[in-house]
Coordinates of C-alpha atoms in Angstrom, one line a residue:
Chain A
X459 CA 0.0 0.0 0.0
X460 CA 1.1 3.5 -0.6
X461 CA 2.0 5.7 2.3
X462 CA 1.0 8.9 0.5
X463 CA -1.8 9.1 -2.0
X464 CA -2.3 12.3 -3.9
X465 CA -5.6 12.4 -5.8
X466 CA -6.5 15.0 -8.4
X467 CA -5.1 17.9 -6.4
X468 CA -5.9 21.3 -7.9
X469 CA -4.9 24.7 -6.6
X470 CA -5.8 28.0 -8.4
X471 CA -4.6 31.5 -7.7
X472 CA -7.1 33.8 -9.5
X473 CA -6.8 32.9 -13.1
X474 CA -3.6 30.8 -12.7
X475 CA -3.9 27.1 -12.0
X476 CA -0.7 26.5 -10.1
X477 CA -1.4 22.8 -9.6
X478 CA -3.7 21.1 -12.1
X479 CA -5.3 17.8 -11.3
X480 CA -2.1 16.1 -10.0
X481 CA -2.2 12.5 -8.8
X482 CA 0.6 10.2 -7.7
X483 CA 1.4 7.6 -5.0
X484 CA 4.5 7.3 -2.8
X485 CA 5.2 3.8 -1.6
X486 CA 6.5 3.3 1.9
X487 CA 10.3 3.3 2.2
X488 CA 11.0 5.0 -1.2
X489 CA 12.6 8.3 -2.2
X490 CA 10.3 10.1 -4.6
X491 CA 11.4 13.2 -6.4
X492 CA 9.1 15.9 -7.8
X493 CA 10.9 17.9 -10.5
X494 CA 9.9 20.5 -13.0
X495 CA 11.0 23.9 -14.4
X496 CA 10.6 27.0 -12.3
X497 CA 6.9 27.9 -11.8
X498 CA 5.8 24.3 -12.4
X499 CA 3.9 24.3 -9.1
X500 CA 6.2 22.2 -7.0
X501 CA 6.2 24.4 -3.9
X502 CA 2.5 25.0 -4.1
X503 CA 2.0 21.2 -4.3
X504 CA 4.2 20.9 -1.2
X505 CA 2.2 23.5 0.7
X506 CA -1.0 21.6 -0.2
X507 CA 0.4 18.4 1.1
X508 CA 1.5 19.9 4.5
X509 CA -1.4 22.0 5.5
X510 CA 0.3 25.3 4.7
X511 CA -2.1 25.7 1.8
X512 CA -5.5 24.2 1.0
X513 CA -6.1 22.7 -2.5
X514 CA -9.3 23.8 -4.3
X515 CA -10.0 20.2 -5.2
X516 CA -8.6 16.8 -4.5
X517 CA -7.5 14.7 -1.6
X518 CA -4.2 13.9 0.1
X519 CA -4.3 10.7 2.1
X520 CA -1.4 9.8 4.4
X521 CA -1.5 6.3 6.0
X522 CA -5.3 6.3 5.6
X523 CA -5.8 9.8 7.0
X524 CA -7.0 12.8 5.0
X525 CA -4.5 15.7 5.3
X526 CA -6.4 18.4 3.4
X527 CA -7.9 20.9 5.8
X528 CA -5.5 19.9 8.7
X529 CA -3.5 22.7 10.3
X530 CA 0.3 22.5 9.6
X531 CA 1.1 21.5 13.2
X532 CA -1.4 18.7 13.1
X533 CA 0.0 17.4 9.9
X534 CA 3.4 17.3 11.6
X535 CA 1.9 15.4 14.5
X536 CA 0.3 13.0 12.1
X537 CA 3.8 12.1 10.9
X538 CA 4.6 14.3 7.9
X539 CA 7.5 16.7 8.3
X540 CA 8.9 19.2 5.8
X541 CA 11.7 21.7 5.1
X542 CA 11.5 25.0 3.2
X543 CA 13.0 26.3 0.0
X544 CA 14.1 29.3 2.0
X545 CA 15.3 27.8 5.2
X546 CA 13.1 28.7 8.2
X547 CA 15.4 28.4 11.1
X548 CA 15.3 30.1 14.5
X549 CA 18.3 32.3 13.9
X550 CA 19.1 33.3 17.5
X551 CA 18.8 29.8 18.9
X552 CA 21.6 27.3 18.9
X553 CA 21.6 24.4 16.5
X554 CA 20.7 22.1 19.3
X555 CA 17.7 24.3 20.4
X556 CA 16.5 24.4 16.8
X557 CA 16.4 20.6 16.7
X558 CA 14.8 20.5 20.2
X559 CA 11.9 22.7 18.8
X560 CA 11.3 19.8 16.4
X561 CA 10.9 17.5 19.4
X562 CA 7.7 19.5 20.3
X563 CA 5.5 17.2 18.3
X564 CA 6.5 14.3 20.5
X565 CA 6.8 16.0 23.9
X566 CA 4.0 17.3 26.0
X567 CA 5.3 19.6 28.8
X568 CA 2.8 22.5 29.0
X569 CA 2.9 25.9 30.7
X570 CA 1.6 24.7 34.1
X571 CA 3.7 21.6 34.4
X572 CA 6.8 23.5 33.3
X573 CA 6.1 26.4 35.6
X574 CA 5.9 23.9 38.5
X575 CA 9.1 22.2 37.2
X576 CA 7.5 18.7 37.6
X577 CA 10.1 16.0 37.6
X578 CA 8.8 14.4 34.4
X579 CA 9.2 17.7 32.5
X580 CA 12.8 17.9 33.5
X581 CA 13.4 14.3 32.3
X582 CA 11.5 15.1 29.1
X583 CA 13.8 18.1 28.5
X584 CA 16.9 15.9 29.0
X585 CA 15.6 13.3 26.6
X586 CA 14.8 15.9 24.0
X587 CA 18.4 17.3 24.4
X588 CA 19.8 13.8 23.9
X589 CA 17.6 13.3 20.9
X590 CA 18.7 16.6 19.4
X591 CA 22.4 15.6 19.9
X592 CA 21.8 12.3 18.2
X593 CA 20.1 13.9 15.2
X594 CA 22.9 16.5 14.9
X595 CA 25.4 13.6 14.7
X596 CA 23.2 11.9 12.1
X597 CA 23.4 14.9 9.7
X598 CA 27.1 15.6 10.7
X599 CA 26.5 18.9 12.6
X600 CA 27.7 17.9 16.1
X601 CA 30.4 20.5 16.1
X602 CA 27.9 23.2 15.6
X603 CA 25.7 22.2 18.5
X604 CA 26.0 25.4 20.5
X605 CA 26.4 27.9 17.6
X606 CA 23.5 30.1 16.8
X607 CA 21.8 29.1 13.5
X608 CA 22.5 32.6 12.2
X609 CA 26.3 31.9 12.3
X610 CA 26.1 28.7 10.3
X611 CA 27.1 28.4 6.6
X612 CA 24.3 28.1 4.1
X613 CA 24.8 24.4 3.2
X614 CA 24.8 23.4 6.8
X615 CA 21.7 25.4 7.6
X616 CA 19.8 23.1 5.2
X617 CA 21.1 20.0 7.0
X618 CA 20.0 21.6 10.3
X619 CA 16.5 22.1 9.0
X620 CA 16.5 18.4 8.0
X621 CA 17.6 17.5 11.5
X622 CA 14.8 19.6 13.0
X623 CA 12.3 17.9 10.7
X624 CA 13.6 14.5 11.7
X625 CA 13.1 15.4 15.4
X626 CA 9.4 15.3 14.8
X627 CA 9.9 11.5 14.2
X628 CA 8.2 11.6 10.8
X629 CA 7.1 8.7 8.7
X630 CA 7.2 10.9 5.6
X631 CA 9.6 13.8 5.0
X632 CA 9.0 16.4 2.3
X633 CA 12.2 18.3 1.4
X634 CA 11.8 21.5 -0.7
X635 CA 15.0 21.9 -2.8
X636 CA 17.4 20.6 -0.2
X637 CA 20.4 21.0 -2.6
X638 CA 19.7 24.6 -3.6
X639 CA 22.9 26.6 -3.1
X640 CA 25.0 23.6 -2.1
X641 CA 28.4 22.9 -3.6
X642 CA 29.4 19.5 -4.9
X643 CA 30.8 18.1 -1.7
X644 CA 27.8 19.4 0.3
X645 CA 25.4 17.8 -2.2
X646 CA 27.3 14.6 -1.8
X647 CA 26.9 14.8 2.0
X648 CA 23.2 15.6 1.5
X649 CA 22.8 12.5 -0.6
X650 CA 24.3 10.3 2.1
X651 CA 22.1 12.0 4.7
X652 CA 19.0 11.2 2.6
X653 CA 20.0 7.5 2.3
X654 CA 20.6 7.3 6.1
X655 CA 17.2 8.9 6.7
X656 CA 15.5 6.4 4.4
X657 CA 17.3 3.6 6.1
X658 CA 16.0 4.9 9.5
X659 CA 12.5 4.2 8.2
X660 CA 11.3 7.5 6.7
X661 CA 9.8 7.8 3.3
X662 CA 11.1 10.9 1.4
X663 CA 9.6 13.2 -1.2
X664 CA 12.1 15.7 -2.6
X665 CA 11.5 18.7 -4.7
X666 CA 14.8 19.3 -6.5
X667 CA 16.5 21.1 -9.3
X668 CA 19.8 19.3 -9.1
X669 CA 19.3 16.6 -11.7
X670 CA 22.4 14.7 -10.7
X671 CA 21.1 14.3 -7.1
X672 CA 17.6 13.4 -8.3
X673 CA 18.8 10.8 -10.7
X674 CA 21.2 9.4 -8.1
X675 CA 18.9 9.0 -5.1
X676 CA 15.3 8.7 -6.3
X677 CA 13.3 5.5 -6.8
X678 CA 10.6 7.3 -8.6
X679 CA 10.2 10.7 -10.2
X680 CA 7.1 12.8 -10.8
X681 CA 7.6 15.6 -13.4
X682 CA 5.4 18.7 -13.3
X683 CA 5.1 21.4 -15.9
X684 CA 2.9 24.4 -15.6
X685 CA 0.9 22.7 -12.9
X686 CA 0.3 19.4 -14.7
X687 CA 1.9 16.1 -14.2
X688 CA 3.6 15.2 -17.5
X689 CA 5.5 12.1 -16.6
X690 CA 6.1 9.7 -13.8
X691 CA 8.5 6.8 -13.4
X692 CA 12.0 5.6 -12.5
X693 CA 15.0 7.9 -13.3
X694 CA 16.2 5.9 -16.3
X695 CA 12.8 6.3 -18.1
X696 CA 12.3 9.9 -17.1
X697 CA 15.7 10.8 -18.6
X698 CA 14.6 9.6 -22.0
X699 CA 11.0 10.9 -21.8
X700 CA 10.4 13.3 -24.8
X701 CA 7.8 15.3 -22.8
X702 CA 10.2 15.9 -20.0
X703 CA 13.0 16.9 -22.4
X704 CA 10.7 19.3 -24.1
X705 CA 9.5 20.9 -20.8
X706 CA 13.1 21.4 -19.7
X707 CA 14.6 22.6 -22.9
X708 CA 11.8 24.2 -24.7
X709 CA 10.6 23.3 -28.3
X710 CA 14.0 22.6 -29.6
X711 CA 15.2 20.0 -32.0
X712 CA 15.7 16.6 -30.2
X713 CA 19.1 16.2 -31.9
X714 CA 20.4 19.1 -29.8
X715 CA 19.8 17.2 -26.6
Chain B
X175 CA 34.6 19.2 26.8
X176 CA 35.0 19.0 30.5
X177 CA 36.5 22.5 30.5
X178 CA 33.3 23.9 29.0
X179 CA 30.9 22.1 31.3
X180 CA 33.0 23.3 34.2
X181 CA 32.7 26.9 32.9
X182 CA 28.9 26.5 32.5
X183 CA 28.4 25.1 35.9
X184 CA 30.6 27.9 37.4
X185 CA 28.5 30.4 35.4
X186 CA 25.3 28.9 36.8
X187 CA 26.7 29.1 40.3
X188 CA 27.7 32.7 39.9
X189 CA 24.2 33.4 38.5
X190 CA 22.5 31.6 41.5
X191 CA 24.7 33.6 43.9
X192 CA 23.7 36.9 42.2
X193 CA 20.0 36.0 42.4
X194 CA 20.4 35.1 46.1
X195 CA 22.1 38.4 46.8
X196 CA 19.4 40.4 44.9
X197 CA 16.6 38.5 46.7
X198 CA 18.3 39.3 50.1
X199 CA 18.7 43.0 49.2
X200 CA 15.1 43.3 48.1
X201 CA 13.9 41.4 51.3
X202 CA 15.9 43.5 53.8
X203 CA 15.6 46.8 52.1
X204 CA 12.5 47.9 54.2
X205 CA 14.5 47.4 57.4
X206 CA 16.9 50.2 56.3
X207 CA 14.2 52.6 55.3
X208 CA 13.7 54.9 58.3
X209 CA 13.0 58.5 58.9
X210 CA 10.2 60.9 58.4
X211 CA 9.4 59.9 54.8
X212 CA 9.8 56.1 55.3
X213 CA 6.1 55.5 54.5
X214 CA 6.4 57.4 51.2
X215 CA 9.6 55.6 50.2
X216 CA 8.1 52.2 51.0
X217 CA 5.0 53.0 49.0
X218 CA 7.1 54.0 46.0
X219 CA 9.2 50.8 46.3
X220 CA 5.9 48.9 46.5
X221 CA 4.8 50.5 43.2
X222 CA 8.1 49.5 41.7
X223 CA 7.3 45.9 42.7
X224 CA 3.9 46.1 41.1
X225 CA 5.4 47.3 37.9
X226 CA 8.0 44.6 37.9
X227 CA 5.2 42.1 38.2
X228 CA 3.3 43.5 35.1
X229 CA 6.5 43.9 33.1
X230 CA 7.5 40.3 33.8
X231 CA 4.3 39.2 32.0
X232 CA 5.1 41.6 29.1
X233 CA 8.6 40.1 29.0
X234 CA 7.0 36.7 28.2
X235 CA 4.6 38.2 25.7
X236 CA 6.9 40.7 24.0
X237 CA 10.4 39.6 24.8
X238 CA 10.0 35.9 24.2
X239 CA 7.0 35.4 22.0
X240 CA 7.4 38.7 20.1
X241 CA 3.8 39.9 20.4
X242 CA 3.1 43.5 21.1
X243 CA 0.3 44.6 23.5
X244 CA -0.7 48.3 23.8
X245 CA -3.5 47.5 26.1
X246 CA -2.0 46.0 29.2
X247 CA -3.1 48.9 31.4
X248 CA -6.7 47.6 30.8
X249 CA -5.8 44.2 32.3
X250 CA -4.2 46.0 35.3
X251 CA -7.5 47.9 35.6
X252 CA -9.7 44.8 35.2
X253 CA -7.8 43.1 38.0
X254 CA -8.0 46.2 40.2
X255 CA -11.7 46.7 39.8
X256 CA -12.6 43.0 40.0
X257 CA -10.7 42.7 43.3
X258 CA -12.1 46.0 44.6
X259 CA -15.7 45.0 43.8
X260 CA -15.3 41.6 45.4
X261 CA -13.6 42.8 48.6
X262 CA -15.3 46.2 49.2
X263 CA -18.8 45.8 47.7
X264 CA -19.3 42.1 48.3
X265 CA -17.2 42.1 51.6
X266 CA -15.3 39.0 50.7
X267 CA -11.7 38.3 51.8
X268 CA -8.8 39.7 49.8
X269 CA -7.8 36.2 48.6
X270 CA -11.2 35.8 46.9
X271 CA -10.7 39.3 45.4
X272 CA -7.4 38.1 44.0
X273 CA -9.0 34.9 42.6
X274 CA -11.6 37.1 41.0
X275 CA -9.0 39.3 39.5
X276 CA -7.2 36.3 38.1
X277 CA -10.4 34.8 36.6
X278 CA -11.6 38.1 35.1
X279 CA -8.3 39.0 33.5
X280 CA -7.8 35.4 32.2
X281 CA -11.3 35.6 30.6
X282 CA -10.6 39.1 29.3
X283 CA -7.2 38.0 27.9
X284 CA -8.9 35.0 26.2
X285 CA -11.7 37.2 24.8
X286 CA -9.1 39.5 23.3
X287 CA -6.6 36.9 22.3
X288 CA -8.7 34.3 20.4
X289 CA -10.0 36.7 17.7
X290 CA -7.0 39.1 17.5
X291 CA -4.0 36.8 17.8
X292 CA -4.7 35.7 14.2
X293 CA -3.6 39.2 13.4
X294 CA 0.1 40.0 13.1
X295 CA 2.4 42.8 14.1
X296 CA 0.8 46.2 13.7
X297 CA -2.7 44.8 13.5
X298 CA -2.4 43.0 16.8
X299 CA -1.0 46.2 18.4
X300 CA -4.1 48.1 17.0
X301 CA -6.5 45.5 18.4
X302 CA -4.9 45.6 21.9
X303 CA -4.9 49.4 21.7
X304 CA -8.6 49.4 20.9
X305 CA -9.3 46.9 23.7
X306 CA -7.5 49.2 26.2
X307 CA -9.6 52.2 25.1
X308 CA -12.8 50.2 25.3
X309 CA -12.0 49.1 28.8
X310 CA -11.0 52.6 29.9
X311 CA -14.5 53.8 28.8
X312 CA -16.1 50.8 30.6
X313 CA -14.3 51.8 33.8
X314 CA -15.8 55.3 33.5
X315 CA -19.3 54.3 32.4
X316 CA -20.0 51.2 34.5
X317 CA -20.3 53.5 37.5
X318 CA -22.6 51.2 39.5
X319 CA -19.6 48.8 39.7
X320 CA -16.6 51.0 39.2
X321 CA -17.6 54.2 40.8
X322 CA -17.3 56.0 37.4
X323 CA -14.9 58.9 36.9
X324 CA -14.8 59.6 40.6
X325 CA -13.2 56.3 41.3
X326 CA -13.7 53.5 43.8
X327 CA -12.7 54.1 47.4
X328 CA -12.8 52.2 50.6
X329 CA -11.0 49.1 49.3
X330 CA -9.8 47.0 52.3
X331 CA -6.1 46.2 52.8
X332 CA -4.8 42.9 51.6
X333 CA -5.2 40.1 54.1
X334 CA -4.7 36.4 54.5
X335 CA -7.0 34.8 57.0
X336 CA -6.9 37.0 60.1
X337 CA -3.6 38.5 59.1
X338 CA -3.9 42.0 57.6
X339 CA -1.1 43.6 55.7
X340 CA -1.4 46.8 57.5
X341 CA 2.1 48.2 57.7
X342 CA 3.9 49.6 54.6
X343 CA 6.6 47.0 55.3
X344 CA 4.3 44.0 55.2
X345 CA 2.6 45.3 52.0
X346 CA 6.1 45.8 50.4
X347 CA 7.0 42.2 51.3
X348 CA 3.7 40.9 50.0
X349 CA 4.0 42.7 46.6
X350 CA 7.7 41.8 46.1
X351 CA 7.0 38.2 47.2
X352 CA 4.4 37.9 44.5
X353 CA 6.7 39.5 42.0
X354 CA 9.5 37.1 42.9
X355 CA 7.1 34.2 42.5
X356 CA 6.0 35.5 39.1
X357 CA 9.6 35.8 38.0
X358 CA 10.3 32.3 39.2
X359 CA 7.3 30.8 37.4
X360 CA 8.3 32.8 34.3
X361 CA 11.9 31.6 34.5
X362 CA 10.8 27.9 34.6
X363 CA 8.5 28.6 31.6
X364 CA 11.2 30.2 29.5
X365 CA 13.8 27.6 30.3
X366 CA 11.5 24.7 29.3
X367 CA 9.5 23.5 26.3
X368 CA 7.0 26.4 26.2
X369 CA 9.7 29.1 26.3
X370 CA 11.5 27.4 23.5
X371 CA 8.4 27.3 21.4
X372 CA 7.9 31.0 22.2
X373 CA 11.3 31.9 21.0
X374 CA 10.8 29.7 17.9
X375 CA 7.5 31.6 17.2
X376 CA 9.5 34.9 17.4
X377 CA 12.2 33.5 15.1
X378 CA 10.1 32.0 12.3
X379 CA 6.4 31.3 12.4
X380 CA 6.6 29.0 9.4
X381 CA 9.5 27.1 11.0
X382 CA 7.6 26.8 14.3
X383 CA 4.5 25.4 12.5
X384 CA 6.6 23.0 10.6
X385 CA 7.9 21.8 14.0
X386 CA 4.5 21.0 15.3
X387 CA 4.0 24.1 17.4
X388 CA 0.3 25.2 17.6
X389 CA 0.9 28.9 17.0
X390 CA -2.6 30.2 17.9
X391 CA -2.8 28.1 21.0
X392 CA 0.7 29.2 22.1
X393 CA 0.0 32.9 21.5
X394 CA -3.3 32.7 23.4
X395 CA -1.7 31.0 26.4
X396 CA 1.2 33.5 26.6
X397 CA -1.3 36.4 26.2
X398 CA -3.5 35.0 29.0
X399 CA -0.6 34.5 31.3
X400 CA 0.7 38.1 30.8
X401 CA -2.9 39.4 31.3
X402 CA -3.2 37.5 34.5
X403 CA 0.1 38.9 35.8
X404 CA -1.2 42.4 35.2
X405 CA -4.5 41.4 36.9
X406 CA -2.7 40.2 40.0
X407 CA -0.8 43.4 40.0
X408 CA -4.1 45.3 39.8
X409 CA -5.5 43.4 42.7
X410 CA -2.4 44.2 44.8
X411 CA -2.6 47.9 43.7
X412 CA -6.2 48.3 44.6
X413 CA -5.7 46.8 48.1
X414 CA -2.5 48.7 48.7
X415 CA -3.8 52.1 47.7
X416 CA -7.4 51.6 48.8
X417 CA -8.6 53.7 45.9
X418 CA -8.8 53.1 42.2
X419 CA -9.9 55.5 39.4
X420 CA -9.9 55.2 35.6
X421 CA -7.1 57.8 35.3
X422 CA -4.6 55.1 36.4
X423 CA -5.4 52.6 33.6
X424 CA -4.9 54.7 30.5
X425 CA -3.2 54.3 27.1
X426 CA -0.3 56.3 28.6
X427 CA 0.3 53.6 31.2
X428 CA 0.2 50.9 28.5
X429 CA 2.9 52.9 26.7
X430 CA 5.0 53.2 29.8
X431 CA 4.8 49.4 30.2
X432 CA 5.9 48.8 26.6
X433 CA 8.8 51.3 27.2
X434 CA 9.9 49.1 30.1
X435 CA 9.7 45.9 28.1
X436 CA 11.6 47.5 25.2
X437 CA 14.3 49.0 27.4
X438 CA 14.6 45.7 29.2
X439 CA 15.3 43.8 26.0
X440 CA 14.2 40.5 24.4
X441 CA 14.8 37.0 25.6
X442 CA 15.3 38.1 29.2
X443 CA 13.5 38.5 32.5
X444 CA 16.2 40.3 34.4
X445 CA 16.4 43.1 31.8
X446 CA 12.7 44.1 31.8
X447 CA 12.6 43.8 35.6
X448 CA 15.6 46.2 35.8
X449 CA 14.0 48.5 33.3
X450 CA 10.7 48.5 35.3
X451 CA 12.7 49.5 38.4
X452 CA 14.6 52.3 36.6
X453 CA 11.7 53.8 34.7
X454 CA 9.3 53.7 37.8
X455 CA 11.9 55.6 39.8
X456 CA 12.2 58.2 37.1
X457 CA 8.7 59.4 38.2
X458 CA 10.0 59.6 41.8
X459 CA 13.6 61.0 41.6
X460 CA 13.4 62.2 45.2
X461 CA 13.7 58.6 46.3
X462 CA 17.0 58.2 44.6
X463 CA 18.2 61.7 45.3
X464 CA 16.7 62.6 48.7
X465 CA 17.8 66.3 48.7
X466 CA 16.0 67.1 45.4
X467 CA 14.0 70.3 45.5
X468 CA 10.2 70.2 44.9
X469 CA 10.6 72.4 41.8
X470 CA 12.8 69.9 40.0
X471 CA 10.5 67.1 41.1
X472 CA 7.5 68.9 39.6
X473 CA 9.3 69.5 36.3
X474 CA 10.3 65.8 36.1
X475 CA 6.7 64.7 36.8
X476 CA 5.4 67.1 34.2
X477 CA 7.7 65.8 31.5
X478 CA 7.4 62.1 32.5
X479 CA 5.7 61.1 29.3
X480 CA 8.3 62.8 27.2
X481 CA 11.1 61.1 29.2
X482 CA 9.5 57.7 28.5
X483 CA 9.1 58.5 24.8
X484 CA 12.7 59.7 24.6
X485 CA 13.8 56.5 26.3
X486 CA 12.1 54.4 23.7
X487 CA 13.7 56.4 20.9
X488 CA 17.2 56.3 22.4
X489 CA 16.9 52.5 23.1
X490 CA 15.7 51.7 19.5
X491 CA 18.6 53.9 18.1
X492 CA 21.5 53.0 20.4
X493 CA 20.6 49.9 22.4
X494 CA 18.3 47.8 20.2
X495 CA 18.7 44.8 22.4
X496 CA 18.0 46.7 25.5
X497 CA 19.5 46.2 28.9
X498 CA 19.5 42.4 28.4
X499 CA 21.4 42.7 25.2
X500 CA 24.0 45.0 26.7
X501 CA 24.3 42.7 29.7
X502 CA 24.8 39.7 27.4
X503 CA 27.5 41.5 25.5
X504 CA 29.4 42.4 28.8
X505 CA 28.9 38.9 30.1
X506 CA 30.2 37.4 26.8
X507 CA 33.3 39.6 27.0
X508 CA 33.9 38.7 30.7
X509 CA 33.5 35.0 30.0
X510 CA 35.7 35.1 27.0
X511 CA 38.3 36.8 29.1
X512 CA 37.9 34.0 31.7
X513 CA 37.8 31.1 29.2
X514 CA 40.2 32.0 26.5
X515 CA 43.5 31.1 28.2
X516 CA 42.3 27.4 28.3
X517 CA 41.1 27.8 24.7
X518 CA 38.2 25.5 25.1
X519 CA 35.3 27.8 24.5
X520 CA 34.4 30.9 22.5
X521 CA 31.5 31.9 24.6
X522 CA 28.8 30.1 22.6
X523 CA 28.1 27.4 25.1
X524 CA 25.6 29.5 27.0
X525 CA 21.9 29.0 26.7
X526 CA 19.8 31.4 24.8
X527 CA 17.6 32.4 27.7
X528 CA 18.9 34.8 30.3
X529 CA 16.8 35.2 33.3

């Protein structure tokens, strides 16, 4: 059975149909890539899958639960975490604290119990800190633990956001252009992190421009162009798909490719 | 590694020692206030404690969660009138009045927060400003309960059981005891999970939502807590002074409170408390400088609002992180000086919250 089922999702902004009747499935344990030229509707689709936006039509079913209409924080609690194209870190907080915020979905100390410093809240804090340290090691950021996010280099900020998303203990992770702005060695490190995350039991959906990364890591690729799905399949077929080539390179002679 | 944890634990010990000394100073201060104007001085110091209590609530709301309220004088007033009505008109004990103040301000905070915290930035500020003005008019017009523009007099002194806080010293201790309790509660909150989500909300709302933080629920809770702190302060004020009138709970006082929170700085409880002490004493310079002539005093009190406005402008221009930011910078330099010889830390090991 598929972990995520996207059915006929449509999102319009005025006269523009940003996502047009898109359907696809993501089987559990796979890495699925969503690609397409700029403006193809990838980020809008992501927002519709995670509660940050509401589709005008269609359904998004995750492990049997309908996600459309759910608040973003509820979607996270249901087991779907995401990162952003423009990283949304807490700049003045340390790397460790950033990841600890991600633990919120799985911890429960509220205002009253924290104000009273009940013993279980102290223990929960300690466990969250240990969790955060473990995840920072997983993405290779343990040296940056106490540095404010604002002081971290661009590439590492993306990894920090991934660690924060992992802290919510997701079954499904949606990464919005994780390789944007990364150099080759950072992209390489990212690819390894993605494999490690999948091996930890999370299913991944990745929006990405970096074709090298997409072709390397994904099991399945969904191609969007101007809001519509134009192709779907494993990397070796997508590479040869004439529709995809046309969408990326325009109406040029196939011999030029 | 061990070098750093040693430094952190030493830092925490130093901090605990500073807190203990401050508590002691605040506790024994009334014993050293003697002379003909002792009553007056103690009363002013009691007002300082009341303002510290309100500003601690604003430090949570503004300094940690990044939400602006221009209507906190209204919660202060709600607490004062609720407590006054229950104790004076209904003849109930002060403790019941305090409970009523807490209940009314919590409900008032909820009523304002639920619709308006969906608004952001300026719009939220406008909504709280409107709420403050509406409440001020209610205080004037609901004269059968509030006494109208003439005010509400004959409010009994605070009491617990048969013990009445009758002397200025005992009232001082009551007020500062409550303020210390509020700071302690707030410190626990900001160093735990809720405080982290508040700072996250301040840092990036999208990031906080993507981490599973229920933004509206969090904002409403922080807002209600800060409203309740103001309400408790109002109850203490009403019982201490014995008289309340609408002229105390104006937009002007809300601005004074915001000035204290801004001067105090973000992500700090100590900074806003220090700012509340400083700015409250600005209105009573004769406490700090006993020989001051009445003429100078009158001038200062006439220009009080302008002084506060000037403080806000100067802080925004020259000290954008407030007292807390300046303190952090000094502390960072000191610690670097202490740590660098061993070369194990660059001063980043410290937690983000500074209480």
